[in-house]
Coordinates of C-alpha atoms and ligand atoms in Angstrom, one line a residue:
X1 CA -5.2 -8.9 19.2
X2 CA -4.8 -7.6 15.7
X3 CA -4.9 -9.9 12.6
X4 CA -2.8 -8.7 9.8
X5 CA -3.8 -10.3 6.5
X6 CA -1.0 -9.9 4.0
X7 CA 1.5 -9.2 6.8
X8 CA 4.4 -10.8 4.9
X9 CA 4.0 -8.2 2.1
X10 CA 5.7 -4.9 1.7
X11 CA 3.3 -2.6 3.6
X12 CA 1.9 -5.3 5.8
X13 CA 5.3 -6.4 7.2
X14 CA 6.2 -2.8 8.1
X15 CA 2.8 -2.5 9.9
X16 CA 3.4 -5.8 11.8
X17 CA 6.8 -4.4 13.0
X18 CA 5.2 -1.1 14.1
X19 CA 2.4 -2.9 15.9
X20 CA 4.8 -5.1 17.8
X21 CA 6.9 -2.1 18.8
X22 CA 3.7 -0.6 20.3
X23 CA 3.1 -3.8 22.3
X24 CA 0.1 -5.0 20.3
X25 CA -0.5 -8.8 20.0
X26 CA -0.4 -9.7 16.3
X27 CA -1.2 -12.7 14.2
X28 CA -0.3 -12.6 10.5
X29 CA -2.2 -14.6 7.9
X30 CA -0.4 -14.8 4.5
X31 CA -0.3 -17.4 1.8
X32 CA 3.3 -16.3 0.8
X33 CA 2.3 -16.1 -2.8
X34 CA 3.8 -12.6 -2.9
X35 CA 4.9 -12.2 0.7
X36 CA 8.1 -13.3 2.3
X37 CA 8.4 -15.5 5.4
X38 CA 11.5 -13.5 6.5
X39 CA 9.5 -10.3 6.4
X40 CA 7.4 -11.4 9.4
X41 CA 9.5 -10.1 12.3
X42 CA 7.4 -11.4 15.1
X43 CA 4.0 -12.3 16.5
X44 CA 2.1 -15.4 15.4
X45 CA 2.1 -16.6 11.8
X46 CA -0.5 -18.7 10.0
X47 CA 0.2 -19.7 6.4
X48 CA -3.0 -19.7 4.5
X49 CA -5.4 -18.1 2.1
X50 CA -7.9 -15.5 3.3
X51 CA -10.3 -16.5 0.4
X52 CA -10.8 -19.8 2.2
X53 CA -13.6 -19.6 4.7
X54 CA -12.3 -22.7 6.7
X55 CA -8.9 -21.0 7.1
X56 CA -10.6 -17.9 8.5
X57 CA -12.9 -19.8 10.8
X58 CA -10.0 -21.7 12.3
X59 CA -8.0 -18.5 12.6
X60 CA -10.8 -16.5 14.2
X61 CA -11.6 -19.3 16.6
X62 CA -8.0 -19.8 17.6
X63 CA -7.1 -16.2 18.5
X64 CA -9.0 -13.4 20.3
X65 CA -9.0 -11.0 17.3
X66 CA -10.5 -7.6 17.8
X67 CA -9.4 -5.9 14.6
X68 CA -8.4 -7.1 11.1
X69 CA -5.9 -5.1 9.0
X70 CA -6.4 -6.2 5.4
X71 CA -3.4 -5.7 3.1
X72 CA -3.7 -8.8 0.9
X73 CA -4.6 -8.0 -2.7
X74 CA -3.4 -8.1 -6.3
X75 CA -2.0 -4.6 -7.1
X76 CA -0.6 -4.5 -10.6
X77 CA -2.6 -2.0 -12.6
X78 CA -1.3 -3.4 -15.9
X79 CA -2.2 -7.0 -15.0
X80 CA -5.7 -5.9 -13.9
X81 CA -6.4 -4.7 -17.4
X82 CA -5.5 -8.0 -19.0
X83 CA -7.0 -10.3 -16.3
X84 CA -9.7 -8.4 -14.4
X85 CA -11.2 -11.7 -13.3
X86 CA -8.1 -12.5 -11.2
X87 CA -8.5 -9.1 -9.5
X88 CA -12.3 -9.5 -8.8
X89 CA -11.7 -13.0 -7.5
X90 CA -9.2 -12.0 -4.9
X91 CA -9.9 -8.4 -4.1
X92 CA -13.7 -8.5 -4.2
X93 CA -14.8 -12.1 -3.8
X94 CA -12.0 -12.8 -1.3
X95 CA -13.0 -9.6 0.5
X96 CA -16.6 -10.8 0.7
X97 CA -15.4 -14.1 2.3
X98 CA -13.4 -12.2 4.8
X99 CA -16.3 -9.9 5.8
X100 CA -18.7 -12.8 6.2
X101 CA -16.2 -14.6 8.4
X102 CA -15.7 -11.4 10.5
X103 CA -19.5 -11.1 10.8
X104 CA -19.9 -14.7 11.9
X105 CA -17.1 -14.3 14.5
X106 CA -18.2 -10.9 15.6
X107 CA -15.0 -9.1 14.9
X108 CA -15.9 -5.5 15.0
X109 CA -13.2 -3.5 13.2
X110 CA -11.4 -3.6 9.8
X111 CA -8.6 -1.4 8.4
X112 CA -8.5 -1.7 4.6
X113 CA -5.7 -0.9 2.2
X114 CA -7.4 1.2 -0.5
X115 CA -5.7 3.3 -3.2
X116 CA -5.5 6.6 -4.9
X117 CA -6.4 4.5 -8.0
X118 CA -10.0 4.6 -6.8
X119 CA -10.2 8.3 -7.9
X120 CA -9.2 7.8 -11.6
X121 CA -8.1 10.9 -13.5
X122 CA -8.0 13.7 -11.0
X123 CA -10.3 16.7 -11.5
X124 CA -8.5 18.7 -8.8
X125 CA -5.0 18.6 -7.2
X126 CA -4.5 18.0 -4.3
X127 CA -7.2 15.3 -4.3
X128 CA -9.6 15.4 -1.3
X129 CA -11.5 12.3 0.0
X130 CA -14.8 13.6 -1.5
X131 CA -13.3 13.7 -5.0
X132 CA -15.4 11.5 -7.4
X133 CA -14.3 7.9 -7.5
X134 CA -14.2 6.9 -11.2
X135 CA -11.3 4.4 -11.5
X136 CA -9.6 4.1 -14.9
X137 CA -8.4 0.6 -14.3
X138 CA -9.8 -2.7 -13.0
X139 CA -7.5 -2.7 -10.0
X140 CA -8.9 0.7 -8.8
X141 CA -12.4 -0.6 -9.5
X142 CA -11.9 -3.6 -7.2
X143 CA -10.6 -1.4 -4.4
X144 CA -13.6 1.0 -4.9
X145 CA -16.0 -2.0 -4.9
X146 CA -14.7 -3.3 -1.6
X147 CA -14.9 0.2 -0.1
X148 CA -18.6 0.3 -1.0
X149 CA -19.1 -3.1 0.5
X150 CA -17.6 -1.8 3.7
X151 CA -20.0 1.0 3.8
X152 CA -23.1 -1.2 3.6
X153 CA -21.6 -3.8 6.1
X154 CA -21.5 -1.0 8.6
X155 CA -25.1 0.2 7.8
X156 CA -26.6 -3.3 8.0
X157 CA -24.3 -5.2 10.4
X158 CA -22.4 -2.6 12.4
X159 CA -19.0 -3.7 11.2
X160 CA -16.9 -0.5 11.4
X161 CA -13.9 0.2 9.1
X162 CA -11.4 2.7 7.8
X163 CA -10.3 2.6 4.2
X164 CA -6.9 4.1 3.8
X165 CA -6.3 5.4 0.2
X166 CA -2.5 5.1 -0.2
X167 CA -0.8 7.3 -2.8
X168 CA 2.7 6.0 -3.7
X169 CA 4.0 3.8 -1.0
X170 CA 7.8 4.0 -0.9
X171 CA 10.9 3.7 1.3
X172 CA 11.9 1.0 3.7
X173 CA 12.2 0.3 7.4
X174 CA 14.5 3.0 8.8
X175 CA 16.3 0.3 10.8
X176 CA 17.1 -1.6 7.6
X177 CA 15.3 -4.9 8.6
X178 CA 12.5 -4.7 6.0
X179 CA 12.1 -3.5 2.5
X180 CA 10.4 -3.7 -0.8
X181 CA 10.7 -7.0 -2.8
X182 CA 8.1 -7.4 -5.5
X183 CA 8.2 -10.0 -8.3
X184 CA 8.0 -8.6 -10.9
X185 CA 9.0 -5.1 -9.7
X186 CA 7.2 -2.3 -11.4
X187 CA 7.6 0.6 -8.9
X188 CA 9.8 3.6 -9.7
X189 CA 12.0 3.9 -6.6
X190 CA 13.0 0.2 -6.3
X191 CA 13.7 0.1 -10.1
X192 CA 15.9 3.2 -9.9
X193 CA 17.9 1.8 -7.0
X194 CA 18.2 -1.7 -8.6
X195 CA 19.5 0.1 -11.7
X196 CA 22.0 2.0 -9.5
X197 CA 23.2 -1.4 -8.2
X198 CA 23.6 -2.8 -11.7
X199 CA 20.9 -5.4 -11.2
X200 CA 19.0 -3.7 -14.1
X201 CA 20.6 -2.3 -17.2
X202 CA 18.8 1.0 -17.5
X203 CA 15.9 3.0 -15.9
X204 CA 13.2 3.8 -18.4
X205 CA 11.5 7.2 -17.9
X206 CA 7.9 6.5 -19.0
X207 CA 6.7 9.7 -20.7
X208 CA 8.6 13.0 -21.0
X209 CA 5.8 15.0 -22.7
X210 CA 3.4 15.4 -19.7
X211 CA 2.0 18.8 -18.9
X212 CA 4.3 19.2 -15.9
X213 CA 7.4 21.5 -15.3
X214 CA 9.9 18.9 -16.5
X215 CA 7.6 16.8 -18.7
X216 CA 7.6 13.7 -16.4
X217 CA 4.8 12.4 -14.3
X218 CA 4.3 13.7 -10.7
X219 CA 3.5 11.4 -7.7
X220 CA 3.0 11.8 -4.0
X221 CA 5.5 9.4 -2.3
X222 CA 4.7 8.4 1.2
X223 CA 7.0 6.4 3.5
X224 CA 5.9 2.9 4.3
X225 CA 6.5 3.4 8.1
X226 CA 4.3 6.5 8.0
X227 CA 1.6 4.3 6.3
X228 CA 2.0 1.8 9.1
X229 CA 1.5 4.4 11.8
X230 CA -1.7 5.6 10.1
X231 CA -3.1 2.0 10.3
X232 CA -2.5 1.9 14.0
X233 CA -4.1 5.3 14.6
X234 CA -7.1 4.3 12.4
X235 CA -7.6 1.1 14.5
X236 CA -7.4 3.2 17.7
X237 CA -10.0 5.6 16.3
X238 CA -12.4 2.8 15.6
X239 CA -12.0 1.4 19.1
X240 CA -12.6 4.9 20.4
X241 CA -16.0 5.0 18.6
X242 CA -15.2 6.7 15.3
X243 CA -17.5 6.0 12.4
X244 CA -16.7 4.2 9.2
X245 CA -14.7 6.4 6.8
X246 CA -11.9 6.7 4.3
X247 CA -8.7 8.7 4.5
X248 CA -6.1 9.7 1.9
X249 CA -2.5 8.9 2.9
X250 CA 0.1 11.0 1.2
X251 CA 2.4 13.9 1.9
X252 CA 0.6 16.4 -0.2
X253 CA 3.9 16.9 -2.1
X254 CA 4.5 16.0 -5.7
X255 CA 7.8 14.9 -7.2
X256 CA 8.4 14.2 -10.9
X257 CA 10.1 11.0 -12.2
X258 CA 13.2 13.1 -13.0
X259 CA 13.3 14.6 -9.5
X260 CA 13.1 11.1 -8.0
X261 CA 16.0 9.9 -10.3
X262 CA 18.1 13.0 -9.5
X263 CA 17.6 12.6 -5.7
X264 CA 18.4 8.9 -6.0
X265 CA 21.7 9.8 -7.8
X266 CA 22.6 12.1 -4.9
X267 CA 21.8 9.4 -2.4
X268 CA 23.8 6.6 -4.2
X269 CA 26.6 9.0 -5.2
X270 CA 26.8 8.2 -8.9
X271 CA 24.9 8.6 -12.1
X272 CA 22.1 6.1 -12.8
X273 CA 21.7 4.8 -16.4
X274 CA 18.4 6.1 -17.8
X275 CA 16.6 6.5 -21.1
X276 CA 13.4 8.2 -22.2
X277 CA 10.6 5.9 -23.1
X278 CA 6.9 6.3 -24.2
X279 CA 4.2 6.9 -21.6
X280 CA 3.0 3.9 -19.8
X281 CA -0.7 3.3 -20.6
X282 CA -3.1 4.7 -18.1
X283 CA -0.7 6.8 -16.1
X284 CA -2.1 10.2 -15.1
X285 CA 0.2 13.2 -15.2
X286 CA -0.2 14.1 -11.5
X287 CA -1.5 12.4 -8.4
X288 CA -1.1 14.3 -5.2
X289 CA -3.1 13.8 -2.0
X290 CA -4.7 16.1 0.3
X291 CA -4.1 14.2 3.6
X292 CA -5.3 17.0 5.9
X293 CA -8.2 14.9 7.2
X294 CA -6.0 12.1 8.4
X295 CA -3.8 14.6 10.1
X296 CA -6.6 16.4 11.7
X297 CA -8.9 13.5 12.7
X298 CA -6.4 10.7 13.4
X299 CA -3.5 13.0 14.6
X300 CA -1.3 11.4 11.9
X301 CA 2.0 13.1 11.4
X302 CA 4.3 11.6 8.8
X303 CA 7.9 11.3 10.1
X304 CA 9.7 10.6 6.9
X305 CA 8.0 13.0 4.5
X306 CA 11.1 14.2 2.7
X307 CA 11.9 12.5 -0.6
X308 CA 15.6 12.2 0.1
X309 CA 14.9 10.5 3.5
X310 CA 12.4 8.1 1.7
X311 CA 15.0 7.2 -0.9
X312 CA 17.8 6.9 1.7
X313 CA 15.8 4.3 3.7
X314 CA 15.0 2.4 0.5
X315 CA 18.7 2.5 -0.5
X316 CA 19.8 1.1 2.9
X317 CA 17.6 -1.9 2.2
X318 CA 18.5 -2.5 -1.5
X319 CA 22.2 -1.9 -1.1
X320 CA 22.3 -4.5 1.8
X321 CA 19.7 -6.9 0.2
X322 CA 20.5 -6.7 -3.6
X323 CA 18.5 -9.9 -4.0
X324 CA 15.7 -8.8 -1.7
X325 CA 14.7 -11.4 0.8
X326 CA 16.5 -13.9 -1.4
X327 CA 13.6 -16.4 -1.6
X328 CA 12.7 -15.8 -5.2
X329 CA 16.0 -16.3 -7.0
Ligands
LIG1 N1 7.9 5.0 -13.8 C1 8.9 5.2 -14.7 N2 9.8 4.2 -15.0 C2 9.6 3.0 -14.3 C3 8.6 2.8 -13.4 C4 7.7 3.9 -13.2 O1 9.1 6.3 -15.4 O2 10.4 2.0 -14.6 C5 7.0 6.2 -13.6 C6 5.5 5.8 -13.8 O3 5.2 6.0 -15.2 C7 4.8 6.8 -12.9 C8 5.8 7.0 -11.7 O4 7.0 6.5 -12.2 O5 4.7 8.0 -13.5 C9 5.4 6.1 -10.5 O6 5.2 4.8 -11.0 P1 4.9 3.6 -10.0 O7 4.7 2.3 -10.8 O8 6.0 3.5 -8.9 O9 3.6 3.9 -9.2 P2 2.1 4.3 -9.8 O10 1.9 5.8 -9.6 O11 2.0 3.9 -11.2 O12 1.2 3.3 -9.0 C10 1.1 3.3 -7.6 C11 0.7 2.0 -7.1 C12 -0.6 1.5 -7.7 C13 -1.6 2.5 -7.4 C14 -1.2 3.9 -7.9 C15 -2.1 4.9 -7.4 O13 1.7 1.1 -7.5 O14 -1.0 0.3 -7.1 O15 0.1 4.2 -7.3 O16 -2.4 4.8 -6.1 F1 -2.7 2.2 -8.1

């Protein structure tokens, strides 16, 4: 059985769905602080906090868990700069509590949601896994810190793990059942589509003077269902004896903010109100993954790599769920 911590969140919920489709037994642990009850499409559900050892002890005694997939973390880069304590408390101290409980209950495998933010300002593009990890924000630092803990928990205790460094998670369940619903929303694609729906007045383009062909920042958008599939492959690899490691998950393709907006206009069929705005603090000009290792070693093959497809799936969700899951109105 697989325990999905944060399985009511954006990426976690897509992973639960994919696991169930592949006949895995799943138990989701989520405190619903940011997650949505309606996003858990099946399996068992326990509402609770993974930072609470008692909750973990009960969960790990009640279910025959072999692998934990850990999605639950604070992820706002901006907030991490004003309240790093909050990020260390959940992402690092909470992570320590989880690892100690896994150790005590002899749960052998963990898949961890890491981030391209662990690299900091890129020195080369595309970014390979052995690129130096020098985060430029506290969020990335907490993800890096937990990756380091994982390394030593393997050396000393034999707990094996895969850290998956996501680039820009995007899109929604191709069947339209699940989507992205953050409060507040800060990500580009949902904001573009909510603006197209008239739920937001105007899309601000943060920075038009970057050293890129059209002056706007370039990111590597990767479909959330492709991320989910990589988790399942990573879990299978650990079970097959693979060592602790980390993989980048991206498409290796960069799209600028203007390209995203233009493609979204094609998908929705009308212009989207937009205005130029100053750069957002801490945003690098380009982040593009080299994901060759995940493809080679895990046999991962993204199915929804094309930007238009990613935006079409997101549009299907937003246009049919203009208030998201409707539980935070
Ligand atoms: N952007 C806009 N207008 C908006 C929102 C975003 O122009 O209203 C721009 C940003 O400035 C950036 C790009 O769109 O250039 C993408 O921004 P997102 O906020 O969607 O994503 P980020 O690249 O900033 O961050 C994401 C994750 C972080 C993670 C980072 C690197 O949200 O958690 O990728 O992995 F740290």
